[in-house]
Amino acid sequence: MANIMDYIDWRGDLPFRYSPFNVVDNLILSQISYVNLHNIVPKINSCFDISLSDACTRYFYIHDMKKVMKDLSICKPCMLLKKVAQSRRYKNIRLSNYIDIVDEDHEEQFSAVLMKLSDGTYYVSFRGTDDTLIGWKEDFNMSYMDCIPAQVEAANYINLVCEDLNRKIRVGGHSKGGNLAIYSAIHCDDSIRDKIIAVYNNDGPGFTRDVIESSQYKSIEDKIFTIVPEQSVFGMLFDRREQYKVVKSSESGIMQHDAMTWQVFGADFEYIDDVAKLTKVVDDSIKSWIESLNNEEKAKFVEALYKVIKGTGIRKVSKLTSSKIKSAGIILKSYNSLDDETKEMVINVLNSLRIQYQRNFFSSFFRKKQARFNL
C-alpha cells in the first residue's frame, strides 16, 4: 500500500508545470506546517523568504536528528520535510510569513506558513492541533464557542499575507488546520476570496449550523475539497454542507487521522464509497450528545476535563498516550481532587454520551435488520 512518501518517490521529479498541483500535493504541504520553523522561515510582515530545501537544511542543523526521531509528535512531519527538500517538485517552494502562537491565557494554538510554488501559485498552510494541551483545549472549545481564537487569527492572517498577492491562492490544512482553512476563506476580504481557487480540509471538523448556512460559506462551498478516512472521528464532527470524499487508510480507528496512513494511487488518493457504518453511529452519537447540552453545560464539562488533565502536570498530549497505564493513574488522582459537584457533572455528561451511543447503535442495528427483512 502506497502513501504520500511513496508518492514523492514516484512523482517528486516532476515540476508543477508538467504535472499540475493535485490533492495529494495539498496533503503534503498541509503536513509541513506541523514542523517548528521558528528562526528558520521569515516571520510575518518580513519581505524575505527561504526555499524549502534551505529551510530543511537549517532545521536539521538546529535540531538533532536522533532527538527528532524519538519525538513521536513531530518525527513524521520532519521526515516528510527531509524527503520533499530533496525532490525536484518541492525543494524550490518559497516559504515565508511564518507565525506560531501558543497562548495558554487566551487558550489559543495557531500556526501558519505561506508557500509560493514554482508555478507561481500560493498555498496557505494552516497547522492542525499540535501536541500542546492548550491546542486540544481550544478544539473542545469549538463545541460551545461561536468562534475560537485560532479561527479569528486565521482570517486575520490570510487578509494580511495575501493582500498584495496577484496570483491564484490555495488554502489548506489537516485536522483543525482544515477547519481554519475554510474559516479563513469564509471571513477574508472579498478581493482575496476571489483569488482563492481551492480550500482543502483534510479530516478537519465542520462548523455550527449558523456558519454553514451563511452566505459567505455558500459562496466558497464549490471550492471546498474535504477528505476524510473511512473511520474518521475528527473530520465528522459538527456540520458541513460540502460533499466529502473518503480515502482508504492502512490503519484502523482513530489512527486513520494520521495523514501518513492515507493511501495514494497515481496523482490521487484511493477512495471508497463512504465512511464505515460504525463511524456514522459514533458521529451521530457525538452530534446528538453535543446538541443535548446547552453551552453552559458544555463549557463546564470542557473546563473540568481540562482541569483534570492540567492537574497531572502534563503539558503535552503525547505524554498521556506514551504510557497509558501510568497516565490513567495520574488522571484518576487529578479527577479525585475535583469537588463533588464537578465530579458528578462529569459523570452525568459522560453517561449521556454513553446513552446516545447505545441508542444510535441499536437503532442502526435494527434498521439494518429491517432492510434485510424487506429484501
Short mmCIF file of C-alpha atoms in Angstrom, two decimals:
data_model
loop_
_atom_site.label_atom_id
_atom_site.label_comp_id
_atom_site.label_asym_id
_atom_site.label_seq_id
_atom_site.Cartn_x
_atom_site.Cartn_y
_atom_site.Cartn_z
CA MET A 1 0.00 0.00 0.00
CA ALA A 2 1.36 3.40 -1.02
CA ASN A 3 1.28 6.65 0.94
CA ILE A 4 2.49 10.23 0.44
CA MET A 5 6.13 9.19 0.95
CA ASP A 6 5.78 6.75 -1.96
CA TYR A 7 4.08 9.47 -4.00
CA ILE A 8 7.18 11.65 -3.59
CA ASP A 9 9.33 8.76 -4.82
CA TRP A 10 7.09 8.38 -7.87
CA ARG A 11 6.40 11.99 -8.81
CA GLY A 12 8.94 14.05 -6.89
CA ASP A 13 10.97 14.64 -10.06
CA LEU A 14 8.02 16.25 -11.90
CA PRO A 15 7.78 20.06 -11.65
CA PHE A 16 4.31 21.56 -11.27
CA ARG A 17 4.40 22.89 -14.83
CA TYR A 18 4.50 19.29 -16.12
CA SER A 19 2.27 17.69 -13.51
CA PRO A 20 -0.22 20.23 -12.10
CA PHE A 21 -0.96 20.62 -8.40
CA ASN A 22 -3.28 17.93 -7.05
CA VAL A 23 -4.99 16.84 -3.85
CA VAL A 24 -2.01 14.72 -2.74
CA ASP A 25 0.29 17.74 -3.03
CA ASN A 26 -2.17 19.55 -0.80
CA LEU A 27 -1.90 16.91 1.92
CA ILE A 28 1.90 17.01 1.78
CA LEU A 29 2.04 20.79 2.13
CA SER A 30 -0.51 20.69 4.96
CA GLN A 31 1.85 18.39 6.88
CA ILE A 32 4.87 20.70 6.51
CA SER A 33 3.13 23.28 8.72
CA TYR A 34 3.46 20.87 11.67
CA VAL A 35 7.24 21.39 11.63
CA ASN A 36 8.57 24.02 14.04
CA LEU A 37 10.03 26.58 11.63
CA HIS A 38 10.83 29.21 14.27
CA ASN A 39 14.03 31.13 13.42
CA ILE A 40 14.10 29.32 10.08
CA VAL A 41 11.31 30.78 7.95
CA PRO A 42 10.99 34.60 7.98
CA LYS A 43 8.22 35.84 10.24
CA ILE A 44 5.01 37.52 9.20
CA ASN A 45 5.48 41.02 7.69
CA SER A 46 9.04 40.20 6.59
CA CYS A 47 9.88 40.85 2.95
CA PHE A 48 12.16 37.80 2.85
CA ASP A 49 11.52 34.14 2.11
CA ILE A 50 13.50 30.90 2.07
CA SER A 51 13.46 27.83 -0.13
CA LEU A 52 12.01 24.65 1.32
CA SER A 53 15.36 22.96 0.72
CA ASP A 54 17.29 25.58 2.68
CA ALA A 55 14.67 25.54 5.44
CA CYS A 56 15.19 21.79 5.82
CA THR A 57 18.97 22.21 5.99
CA ARG A 58 18.60 24.83 8.71
CA TYR A 59 16.09 22.75 10.63
CA PHE A 60 18.36 19.73 10.91
CA TYR A 61 21.31 21.99 11.71
CA ILE A 62 19.39 23.35 14.70
CA HIS A 63 17.64 20.11 15.73
CA ASP A 64 19.38 16.82 16.44
CA MET A 65 18.12 14.06 14.15
CA LYS A 66 18.12 11.42 16.89
CA LYS A 67 16.00 13.58 19.21
CA VAL A 68 13.59 14.37 16.39
CA MET A 69 13.13 10.68 15.61
CA LYS A 70 12.38 9.89 19.26
CA ASP A 71 9.66 12.55 19.48
CA LEU A 72 6.53 10.82 18.16
CA SER A 73 4.65 14.11 17.93
CA ILE A 74 6.98 15.59 15.28
CA CYS A 75 9.07 12.82 13.71
CA LYS A 76 6.75 12.09 10.76
CA PRO A 77 6.33 15.71 9.53
CA CYS A 78 10.08 16.25 9.95
CA MET A 79 10.93 13.16 7.92
CA LEU A 80 8.46 14.35 5.29
CA LEU A 81 10.23 17.73 5.24
CA LYS A 82 13.55 15.98 4.65
CA LYS A 83 12.11 13.96 1.78
CA VAL A 84 10.39 16.84 -0.05
CA ALA A 85 13.50 19.00 0.35
CA GLN A 86 15.36 16.51 -1.84
CA SER A 87 12.69 16.37 -4.56
CA ARG A 88 12.66 18.49 -7.69
CA ARG A 89 8.92 19.08 -7.32
CA TYR A 90 9.05 20.72 -3.89
CA LYS A 91 12.57 21.81 -2.98
CA ASN A 92 12.31 25.28 -4.54
CA ILE A 93 8.98 26.19 -2.92
CA ARG A 94 9.48 29.56 -1.18
CA LEU A 95 8.38 29.72 2.46
CA SER A 96 7.51 32.99 4.18
CA ASN A 97 5.26 34.72 6.72
CA TYR A 98 5.67 32.07 9.41
CA ILE A 99 3.64 32.52 12.57
CA ASP A 100 3.40 30.30 15.64
CA ILE A 101 1.27 31.15 18.68
CA VAL A 102 0.70 29.09 21.81
CA ASP A 103 -1.10 31.22 24.39
CA GLU A 104 -2.46 29.49 27.49
CA ASP A 105 -4.09 32.65 28.84
CA HIS A 106 -6.19 33.10 25.68
CA GLU A 107 -6.45 29.35 25.08
CA GLU A 108 -5.05 29.62 21.58
CA GLN A 109 -2.79 27.46 19.44
CA PHE A 110 -2.21 28.74 15.91
CA SER A 111 0.46 28.40 13.26
CA ALA A 112 0.62 29.03 9.52
CA VAL A 113 3.09 29.50 6.70
CA LEU A 114 2.77 30.91 3.18
CA MET A 115 4.20 28.83 0.34
CA LYS A 116 4.93 30.04 -3.20
CA LEU A 117 5.03 27.19 -5.70
CA SER A 118 7.15 27.04 -8.84
CA ASP A 119 4.05 27.55 -11.00
CA GLY A 120 3.51 30.97 -9.39
CA THR A 121 0.51 29.97 -7.27
CA TYR A 122 0.40 30.14 -3.48
CA TYR A 123 -0.61 27.66 -0.79
CA VAL A 124 -1.50 28.88 2.70
CA SER A 125 -0.82 26.00 5.10
CA PHE A 126 -2.58 26.09 8.46
CA ARG A 127 -1.25 23.80 11.18
CA GLY A 128 -3.69 21.47 12.85
CA THR A 129 -3.82 20.68 16.53
CA ASP A 130 -0.30 20.16 17.80
CA ASP A 131 0.99 18.28 20.83
CA THR A 132 0.21 21.05 23.31
CA LEU A 133 -2.55 20.55 25.84
CA ILE A 134 -3.88 24.03 25.15
CA GLY A 135 -4.27 23.15 21.47
CA TRP A 136 -6.62 20.31 22.36
CA LYS A 137 -8.46 22.53 24.84
CA GLU A 138 -9.11 25.02 22.05
CA ASP A 139 -10.53 22.22 19.89
CA PHE A 140 -13.02 21.29 22.60
CA ASN A 141 -13.97 24.95 22.91
CA MET A 142 -15.41 24.70 19.39
CA SER A 143 -18.34 22.78 20.86
CA TYR A 144 -19.78 25.86 22.53
CA MET A 145 -17.99 28.97 21.18
CA ASP A 146 -19.16 30.89 18.12
CA CYS A 147 -15.50 31.11 17.11
CA ILE A 148 -12.21 30.22 18.73
CA PRO A 149 -9.11 32.47 18.80
CA ALA A 150 -7.30 30.40 16.16
CA GLN A 151 -10.15 30.95 13.70
CA VAL A 152 -10.02 34.72 14.19
CA GLU A 153 -6.23 34.55 13.79
CA ALA A 154 -6.61 32.55 10.56
CA ALA A 155 -8.87 35.17 8.98
CA ASN A 156 -6.53 37.97 10.05
CA TYR A 157 -3.52 36.05 8.73
CA ILE A 158 -4.87 35.44 5.25
CA ASN A 159 -6.01 39.06 4.94
CA LEU A 160 -2.56 40.29 5.91
CA VAL A 161 -0.28 37.97 3.93
CA CYS A 162 -2.44 37.64 0.80
CA GLU A 163 -3.46 41.26 0.42
CA ASP A 164 -0.83 42.12 -2.21
CA LEU A 165 -0.64 38.75 -3.94
CA ASN A 166 -1.68 38.88 -7.58
CA ARG A 167 -1.69 35.13 -8.21
CA LYS A 168 -4.09 32.29 -7.51
CA ILE A 169 -4.25 31.03 -3.93
CA ARG A 170 -4.98 27.64 -2.40
CA VAL A 171 -5.72 27.32 1.30
CA GLY A 172 -5.46 24.10 3.27
CA GLY A 173 -4.74 22.26 6.46
CA HIS A 174 -5.01 18.96 8.26
CA SER A 175 -7.24 18.36 11.32
CA LYS A 176 -8.06 21.73 12.91
CA GLY A 177 -5.96 23.27 10.14
CA GLY A 178 -8.62 22.22 7.63
CA ASN A 179 -11.28 23.95 9.70
CA LEU A 180 -9.11 27.09 9.85
CA ALA A 181 -8.63 26.99 6.08
CA ILE A 182 -12.38 27.07 5.50
CA TYR A 183 -12.95 29.70 8.19
CA SER A 184 -10.27 31.97 6.72
CA ALA A 185 -11.79 31.67 3.25
CA ILE A 186 -15.23 32.50 4.63
CA HIS A 187 -14.11 35.58 6.55
CA CYS A 188 -11.35 37.02 4.37
CA ASP A 189 -11.79 40.15 2.29
CA ASP A 190 -13.76 39.78 -0.95
CA SER A 191 -10.71 40.70 -3.04
CA ILE A 192 -8.76 37.79 -1.53
CA ARG A 193 -11.66 35.34 -1.71
CA ASP A 194 -11.86 35.98 -5.45
CA LYS A 195 -8.24 34.79 -5.80
CA ILE A 196 -8.83 31.57 -3.86
CA ILE A 197 -9.22 28.63 -6.26
CA ALA A 198 -9.39 25.78 -3.72
CA VAL A 199 -9.86 25.19 0.00
CA TYR A 200 -8.63 21.84 1.34
CA ASN A 201 -9.98 20.35 4.54
CA ASN A 202 -8.03 17.18 5.35
CA ASP A 203 -10.04 15.41 8.06
CA GLY A 204 -10.85 18.62 9.88
CA PRO A 205 -14.07 19.27 11.84
CA GLY A 206 -17.05 21.14 10.45
CA PHE A 207 -18.93 24.11 11.86
CA THR A 208 -22.12 25.11 13.60
CA ARG A 209 -25.33 25.20 11.60
CA ASP A 210 -25.31 29.03 11.58
CA VAL A 211 -21.91 29.12 9.88
CA ILE A 212 -22.69 26.62 7.12
CA GLU A 213 -25.96 28.39 6.32
CA SER A 214 -24.23 31.77 5.95
CA SER A 215 -23.91 33.45 2.56
CA GLN A 216 -20.10 33.58 2.93
CA TYR A 217 -19.91 29.82 3.38
CA LYS A 218 -22.18 29.19 0.41
CA SER A 219 -20.03 31.49 -1.73
CA ILE A 220 -16.99 29.19 -1.35
CA GLU A 221 -18.78 25.85 -0.98
CA ASP A 222 -17.90 24.75 -4.52
CA LYS A 223 -14.22 25.42 -3.83
CA ILE A 224 -14.03 23.23 -0.71
CA PHE A 225 -12.42 19.80 -1.00
CA THR A 226 -12.95 17.73 2.14
CA ILE A 227 -11.23 14.38 2.56
CA VAL A 228 -11.81 12.02 5.48
CA PRO A 229 -10.63 8.45 6.18
CA GLU A 230 -13.08 5.55 6.44
CA GLN A 231 -13.20 5.59 10.25
CA SER A 232 -12.93 9.34 10.67
CA VAL A 233 -13.77 10.87 14.04
CA PHE A 234 -12.36 14.41 13.89
CA GLY A 235 -13.44 15.06 10.32
CA MET A 236 -17.05 14.08 11.01
CA LEU A 237 -17.51 16.40 13.99
CA PHE A 238 -20.11 19.18 13.71
CA ASP A 239 -21.93 20.09 10.48
CA ARG A 240 -20.97 20.69 6.86
CA ARG A 241 -22.71 21.33 3.55
CA GLU A 242 -19.93 20.42 1.14
CA GLN A 243 -19.53 16.90 -0.18
CA TYR A 244 -16.61 14.87 1.11
CA LYS A 245 -14.51 12.03 -0.27
CA VAL A 246 -13.46 9.01 1.78
CA VAL A 247 -9.86 7.86 1.50
CA LYS A 248 -8.51 4.40 2.26
CA SER A 249 -6.14 4.12 5.21
CA SER A 250 -3.59 1.49 6.20
CA GLU A 251 -4.54 1.96 9.86
CA SER A 252 -7.77 1.49 11.81
CA GLY A 253 -9.82 3.56 14.22
CA ILE A 254 -8.53 6.90 15.42
CA MET A 255 -5.08 6.20 13.94
CA GLN A 256 -6.57 6.82 10.48
CA HIS A 257 -6.35 10.53 11.31
CA ASP A 258 -2.61 10.21 10.61
CA ALA A 259 -2.09 11.56 7.08
CA MET A 260 0.82 9.18 6.56
CA THR A 261 -1.64 6.27 6.53
CA TRP A 262 -3.76 7.62 3.66
CA GLN A 263 -3.47 5.52 0.52
CA VAL A 264 -2.31 7.06 -2.75
CA PHE A 265 -2.86 5.87 -6.31
CA GLY A 266 -1.09 7.84 -9.04
CA ALA A 267 -1.81 11.54 -8.60
CA ASP A 268 -4.81 10.99 -6.35
CA PHE A 269 -5.95 9.06 -3.30
CA GLU A 270 -7.58 5.65 -3.22
CA TYR A 271 -11.21 6.28 -2.38
CA ILE A 272 -14.10 4.19 -1.10
CA ASP A 273 -17.81 4.93 -1.31
CA ASP A 274 -18.48 6.12 2.24
CA VAL A 275 -17.30 6.11 5.84
CA ALA A 276 -17.78 2.96 7.91
CA LYS A 277 -21.23 2.30 9.38
CA LEU A 278 -19.84 2.35 12.91
CA THR A 279 -18.27 5.74 12.15
CA LYS A 280 -21.73 7.08 11.31
CA VAL A 281 -23.07 5.68 14.58
CA VAL A 282 -20.28 7.37 16.54
CA ASP A 283 -20.73 10.59 14.55
CA ASP A 284 -24.50 10.67 15.13
CA SER A 285 -23.98 9.90 18.82
CA ILE A 286 -21.49 12.72 19.34
CA LYS A 287 -23.67 15.20 17.42
CA SER A 288 -26.79 14.21 19.38
CA TRP A 289 -24.83 14.41 22.62
CA ILE A 290 -23.47 17.88 21.84
CA GLU A 291 -26.93 19.10 20.83
CA SER A 292 -28.41 17.73 24.07
CA LEU A 293 -26.19 20.01 26.17
CA ASN A 294 -26.54 23.76 26.44
CA ASN A 295 -23.49 25.99 26.07
CA GLU A 296 -23.07 26.41 29.81
CA GLU A 297 -23.04 22.64 30.33
CA LYS A 298 -20.53 22.17 27.50
CA ALA A 299 -18.26 24.88 28.88
CA LYS A 300 -18.32 23.42 32.39
CA PHE A 301 -17.59 19.93 31.09
CA VAL A 302 -14.69 21.08 28.91
CA GLU A 303 -13.23 23.15 31.75
CA ALA A 304 -13.50 20.20 34.12
CA LEU A 305 -11.72 17.85 31.71
CA TYR A 306 -9.00 20.43 31.11
CA LYS A 307 -8.59 20.94 34.84
CA VAL A 308 -8.18 17.19 35.34
CA ILE A 309 -5.50 16.84 32.64
CA LYS A 310 -3.73 20.05 33.63
CA GLY A 311 -3.74 18.86 37.23
CA THR A 312 -1.50 15.97 36.23
CA GLY A 313 1.29 18.42 35.41
CA ILE A 314 1.44 17.07 31.86
CA ARG A 315 1.51 19.72 29.12
CA LYS A 316 1.92 17.52 26.03
CA VAL A 317 -0.75 15.09 24.83
CA SER A 318 1.89 12.61 23.65
CA LYS A 319 3.00 12.19 27.27
CA LEU A 320 -0.50 10.95 28.11
CA THR A 321 -0.54 8.36 25.34
CA SER A 322 3.05 7.11 25.69
CA SER A 323 2.29 5.31 28.96
CA LYS A 324 -1.45 4.68 29.15
CA ILE A 325 -1.48 2.78 32.47
CA LYS A 326 0.67 5.35 34.25
CA SER A 327 -1.33 8.21 32.72
CA ALA A 328 -4.63 6.63 33.80
CA GLY A 329 -3.46 6.57 37.41
CA ILE A 330 -2.32 10.20 37.31
CA ILE A 331 -5.59 11.30 35.67
CA LEU A 332 -7.68 9.41 38.24
CA LYS A 333 -5.76 11.09 41.05
CA SER A 334 -6.33 14.51 39.47
CA TYR A 335 -10.04 13.72 38.93
CA ASN A 336 -10.45 12.79 42.60
CA SER A 337 -9.19 16.24 43.55
CA LEU A 338 -12.27 17.85 41.95
CA ASP A 339 -15.13 18.94 44.16
CA ASP A 340 -18.10 16.56 44.42
CA GLU A 341 -20.42 18.73 42.32
CA THR A 342 -17.95 18.87 39.41
CA LYS A 343 -17.27 15.13 39.58
CA GLU A 344 -20.99 14.40 39.46
CA MET A 345 -21.40 16.73 36.47
CA VAL A 346 -18.58 14.98 34.56
CA ILE A 347 -20.08 11.53 35.23
CA ASN A 348 -23.56 12.68 34.17
CA VAL A 349 -22.30 14.19 30.92
CA LEU A 350 -20.27 11.07 30.06
CA ASN A 351 -23.29 8.90 30.86
CA SER A 352 -25.39 10.94 28.47
CA LEU A 353 -22.82 10.24 25.73
CA ARG A 354 -22.96 6.51 26.52
CA ILE A 355 -26.76 6.55 26.32
CA GLN A 356 -26.71 8.40 22.98
CA TYR A 357 -24.23 5.88 21.57
CA GLN A 358 -26.28 2.88 22.73
CA ARG A 359 -29.45 4.40 21.30
CA ASN A 360 -27.85 5.10 17.91
CA PHE A 361 -26.08 1.74 17.80
CA PHE A 362 -29.26 -0.28 18.37
CA SER A 363 -31.24 1.97 16.05
CA SER A 364 -28.68 1.33 13.29
CA PHE A 365 -28.71 -2.40 14.07
CA PHE A 366 -32.49 -2.71 13.77
CA ARG A 367 -32.60 -0.59 10.60
CA LYS A 368 -30.09 -2.98 9.06
CA LYS A 369 -32.17 -6.00 10.13
CA GLN A 370 -35.34 -4.39 8.77
CA ALA A 371 -33.66 -3.67 5.44
CA ARG A 372 -32.62 -7.32 5.10
CA PHE A 373 -36.12 -8.46 6.03
CA ASN A 374 -37.66 -6.25 3.33
CA LEU A 375 -35.46 -7.71 0.58
#
